Coordinates of C-alpha atoms and ligand atoms in Angstrom, one line a residue:
X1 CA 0.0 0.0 0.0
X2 CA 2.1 2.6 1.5
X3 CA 2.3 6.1 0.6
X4 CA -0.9 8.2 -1.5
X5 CA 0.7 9.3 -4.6
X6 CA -1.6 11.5 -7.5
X7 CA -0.6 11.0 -11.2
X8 CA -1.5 11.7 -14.3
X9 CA -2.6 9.9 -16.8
X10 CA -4.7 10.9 -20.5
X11 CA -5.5 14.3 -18.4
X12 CA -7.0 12.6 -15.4
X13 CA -5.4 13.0 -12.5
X14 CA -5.8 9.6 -9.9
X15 CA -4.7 9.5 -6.5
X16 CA -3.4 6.2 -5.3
X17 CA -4.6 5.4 -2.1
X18 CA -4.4 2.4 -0.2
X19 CA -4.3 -0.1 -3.4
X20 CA -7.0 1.8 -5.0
X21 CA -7.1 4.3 -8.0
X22 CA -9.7 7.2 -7.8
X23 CA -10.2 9.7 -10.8
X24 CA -10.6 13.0 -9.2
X25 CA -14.0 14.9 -10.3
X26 CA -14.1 17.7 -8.7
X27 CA -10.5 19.1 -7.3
X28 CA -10.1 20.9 -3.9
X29 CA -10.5 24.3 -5.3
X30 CA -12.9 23.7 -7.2
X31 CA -15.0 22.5 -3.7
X32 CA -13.4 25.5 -2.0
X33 CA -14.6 28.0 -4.6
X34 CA -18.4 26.6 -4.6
X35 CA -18.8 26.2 -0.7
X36 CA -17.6 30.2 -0.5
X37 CA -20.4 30.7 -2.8
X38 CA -23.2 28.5 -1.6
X39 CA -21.9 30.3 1.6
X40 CA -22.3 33.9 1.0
X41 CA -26.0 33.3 -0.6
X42 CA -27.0 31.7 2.4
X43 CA -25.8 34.3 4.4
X44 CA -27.4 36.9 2.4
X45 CA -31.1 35.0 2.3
X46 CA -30.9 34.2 6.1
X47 CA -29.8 37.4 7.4
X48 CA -32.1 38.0 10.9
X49 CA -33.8 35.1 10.4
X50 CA -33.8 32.5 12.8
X51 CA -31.9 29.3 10.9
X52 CA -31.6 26.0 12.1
X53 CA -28.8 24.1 10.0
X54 CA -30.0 20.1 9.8
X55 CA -27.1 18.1 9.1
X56 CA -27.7 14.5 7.9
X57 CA -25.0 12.2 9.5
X58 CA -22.5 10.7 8.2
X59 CA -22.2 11.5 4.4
X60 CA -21.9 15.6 5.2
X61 CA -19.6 16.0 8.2
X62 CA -17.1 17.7 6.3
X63 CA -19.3 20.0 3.8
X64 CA -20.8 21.1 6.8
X65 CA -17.8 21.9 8.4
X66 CA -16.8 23.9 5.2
X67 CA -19.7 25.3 4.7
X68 CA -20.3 26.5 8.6
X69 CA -17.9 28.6 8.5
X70 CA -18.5 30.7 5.4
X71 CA -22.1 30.8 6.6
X72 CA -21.8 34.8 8.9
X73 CA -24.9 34.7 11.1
X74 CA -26.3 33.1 14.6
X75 CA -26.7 29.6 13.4
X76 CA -28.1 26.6 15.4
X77 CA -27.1 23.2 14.2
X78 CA -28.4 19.6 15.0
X79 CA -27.9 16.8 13.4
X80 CA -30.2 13.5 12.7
X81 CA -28.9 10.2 10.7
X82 CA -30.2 7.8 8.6
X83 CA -29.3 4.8 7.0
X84 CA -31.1 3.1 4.1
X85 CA -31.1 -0.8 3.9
X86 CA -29.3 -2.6 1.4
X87 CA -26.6 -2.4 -0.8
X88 CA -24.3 0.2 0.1
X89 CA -24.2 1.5 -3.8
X90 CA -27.7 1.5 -4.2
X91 CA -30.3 2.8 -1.6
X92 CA -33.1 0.8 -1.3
X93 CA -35.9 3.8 -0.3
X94 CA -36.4 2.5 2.8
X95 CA -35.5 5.3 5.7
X96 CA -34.9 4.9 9.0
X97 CA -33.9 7.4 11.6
X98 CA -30.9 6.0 13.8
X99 CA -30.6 9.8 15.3
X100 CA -32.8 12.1 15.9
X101 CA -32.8 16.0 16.6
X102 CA -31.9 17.6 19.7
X103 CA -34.0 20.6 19.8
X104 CA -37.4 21.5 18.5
X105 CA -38.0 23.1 15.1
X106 CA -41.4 24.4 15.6
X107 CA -41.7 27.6 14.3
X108 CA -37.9 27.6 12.8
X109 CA -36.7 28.5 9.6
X110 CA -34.7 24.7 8.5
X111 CA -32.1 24.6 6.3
X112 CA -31.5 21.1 5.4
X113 CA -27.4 20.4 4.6
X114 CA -27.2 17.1 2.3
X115 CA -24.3 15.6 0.7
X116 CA -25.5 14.3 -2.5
X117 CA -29.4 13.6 -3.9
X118 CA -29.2 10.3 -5.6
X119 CA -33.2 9.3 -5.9
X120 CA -34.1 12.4 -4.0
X121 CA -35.7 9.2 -1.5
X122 CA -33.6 10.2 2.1
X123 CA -34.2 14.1 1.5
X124 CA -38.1 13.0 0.8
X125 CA -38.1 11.5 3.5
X126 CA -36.7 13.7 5.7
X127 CA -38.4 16.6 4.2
X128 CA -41.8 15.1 5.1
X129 CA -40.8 14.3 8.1
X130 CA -39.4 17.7 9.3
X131 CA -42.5 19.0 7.9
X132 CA -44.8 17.7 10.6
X133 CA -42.9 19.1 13.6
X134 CA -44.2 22.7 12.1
X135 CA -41.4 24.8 11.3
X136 CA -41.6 27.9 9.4
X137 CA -40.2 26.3 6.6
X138 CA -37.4 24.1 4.7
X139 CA -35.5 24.5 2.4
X140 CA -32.0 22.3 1.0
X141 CA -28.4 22.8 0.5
X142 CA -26.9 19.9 -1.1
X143 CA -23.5 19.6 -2.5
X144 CA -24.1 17.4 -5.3
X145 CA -26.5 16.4 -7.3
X146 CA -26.9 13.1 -10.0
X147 CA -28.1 14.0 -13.1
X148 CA -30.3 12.0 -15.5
X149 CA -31.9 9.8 -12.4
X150 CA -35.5 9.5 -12.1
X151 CA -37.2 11.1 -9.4
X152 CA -40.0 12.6 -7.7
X153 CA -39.0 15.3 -5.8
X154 CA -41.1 17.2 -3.1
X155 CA -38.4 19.7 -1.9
X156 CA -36.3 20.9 -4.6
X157 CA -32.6 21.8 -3.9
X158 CA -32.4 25.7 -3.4
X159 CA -28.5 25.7 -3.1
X160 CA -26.7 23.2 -5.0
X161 CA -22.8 22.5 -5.2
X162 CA -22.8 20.6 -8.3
X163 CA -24.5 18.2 -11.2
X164 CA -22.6 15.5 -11.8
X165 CA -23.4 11.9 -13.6
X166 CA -25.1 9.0 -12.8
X167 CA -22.4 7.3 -11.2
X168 CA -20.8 6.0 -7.9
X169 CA -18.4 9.1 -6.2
X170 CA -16.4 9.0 -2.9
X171 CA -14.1 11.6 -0.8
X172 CA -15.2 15.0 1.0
X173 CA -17.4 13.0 3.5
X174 CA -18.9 10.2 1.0
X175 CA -18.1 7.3 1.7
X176 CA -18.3 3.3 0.1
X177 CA -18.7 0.6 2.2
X178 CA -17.9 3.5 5.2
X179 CA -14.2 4.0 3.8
X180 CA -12.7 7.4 1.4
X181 CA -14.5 9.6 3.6
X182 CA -11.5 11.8 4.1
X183 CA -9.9 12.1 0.5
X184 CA -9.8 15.7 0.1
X185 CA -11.6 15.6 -3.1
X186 CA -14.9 14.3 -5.0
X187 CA -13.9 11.2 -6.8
X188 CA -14.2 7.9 -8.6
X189 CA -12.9 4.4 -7.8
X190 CA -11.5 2.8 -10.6
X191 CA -12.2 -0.7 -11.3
X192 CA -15.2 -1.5 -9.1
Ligands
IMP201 P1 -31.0 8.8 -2.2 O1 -31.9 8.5 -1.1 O2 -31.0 7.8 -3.3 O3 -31.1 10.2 -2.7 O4 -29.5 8.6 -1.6 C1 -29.0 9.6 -0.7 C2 -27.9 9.0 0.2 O5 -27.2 7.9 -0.4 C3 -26.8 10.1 0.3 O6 -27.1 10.9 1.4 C4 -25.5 9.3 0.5 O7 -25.3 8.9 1.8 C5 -25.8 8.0 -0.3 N1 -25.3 8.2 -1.7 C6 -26.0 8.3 -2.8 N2 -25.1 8.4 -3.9 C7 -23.9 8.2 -3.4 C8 -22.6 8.2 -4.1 O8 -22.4 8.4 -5.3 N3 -21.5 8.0 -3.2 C9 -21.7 7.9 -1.9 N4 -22.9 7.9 -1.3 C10 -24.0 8.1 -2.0
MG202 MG1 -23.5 6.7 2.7

């Protein structure tokens, strides 16, 4: 294994990590740039308004962290988690809260942070289910988002990082079978 080393190769940069080969996506800077934005226009929208910030566990530890701190205004956070049954590429619809909020919502303005809307079924979910605990509304910040997959959406995402395709990505919280959580980037794994 030893050592993570990034090459190049046909203009796609991989990092070598632990015997594995991801194709980097979307770079650091290119993450950096779009949280500063996404940021800033929360900022602006939620200025004297009293936000809640809603942090689904474990897939958006670290673009809340970024985010968190380019976000300028009294902020509350909690956080709830989820998991969905079945394989870990493919969620299988069915929610289930292992974790939920600390504090009440009722009358709150929510801001939902997400890591990435794959069939929009965990942020339906949760969206319905914030709903019923009354608070003034909800909207969503997700960093990514698949293109091209089917979906019925209740909540759209008001503040979106990216579009990116239909396929399997790790790194910058997102995890595969729990693992590449902390590669610095958004990324694929080769050969799986
Ligand atoms: P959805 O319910 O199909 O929208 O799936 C949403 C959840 O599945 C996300 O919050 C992630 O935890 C996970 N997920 C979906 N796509 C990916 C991916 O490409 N990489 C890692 N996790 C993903
Ligand atoms: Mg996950």
């Amino acid at each position: 294994m030893g050592k993570n080393k990034t090459i190049t190769e046909k203009g796609h940069k991989i990092l070598v990590y632990g015997g594995q080969r991801i194709r980097v996506l979307i770079d650091e800077a290119s993450l950096k740039k779009k949280v500063k934005e996404l940021g800033a226009r929360i900022t602006e929208d939620y200025t004297d308004r009293d936000l809640v910030i809603i942090s689904v566990l474990r897939g958006s530890f670290i673009f809340l962290a970024d985010i968190c701190r380019e976000i300028k205004i009294p902020v509350i956070f909690d956080f709830m988690a989820v998991s969905s049954y079945g394989d870990s590429k493919v969620s299988s619809g069915i929610v289930r809260i292992t974790k939920d909020l600390e504090f009440s919502i009722e009358g709150k303005e929510v801001l939902i942070i997400e890591d990435i809307v794959d069939s929009g079924r965990t942020l339906n979910y949760l969206v319905k289910n914030l709903r019923a605990r009354n608070p003034r509304n909800i909207e969503v910040c997700a960093l990514l988002d698949k293109e091209d997959v089917p979906r019925k959406m209740e909540n759209r995402v008001k503040y979106k990082g990216f579009d990116i395709p239909n396929q399997f990505v790790v790194g910058y919280g997102l995890d595969y079978a729990e693992k590449y959580r902390n590669i610095p980037f958004i990324g694929y794994i080769e050969n799986e």
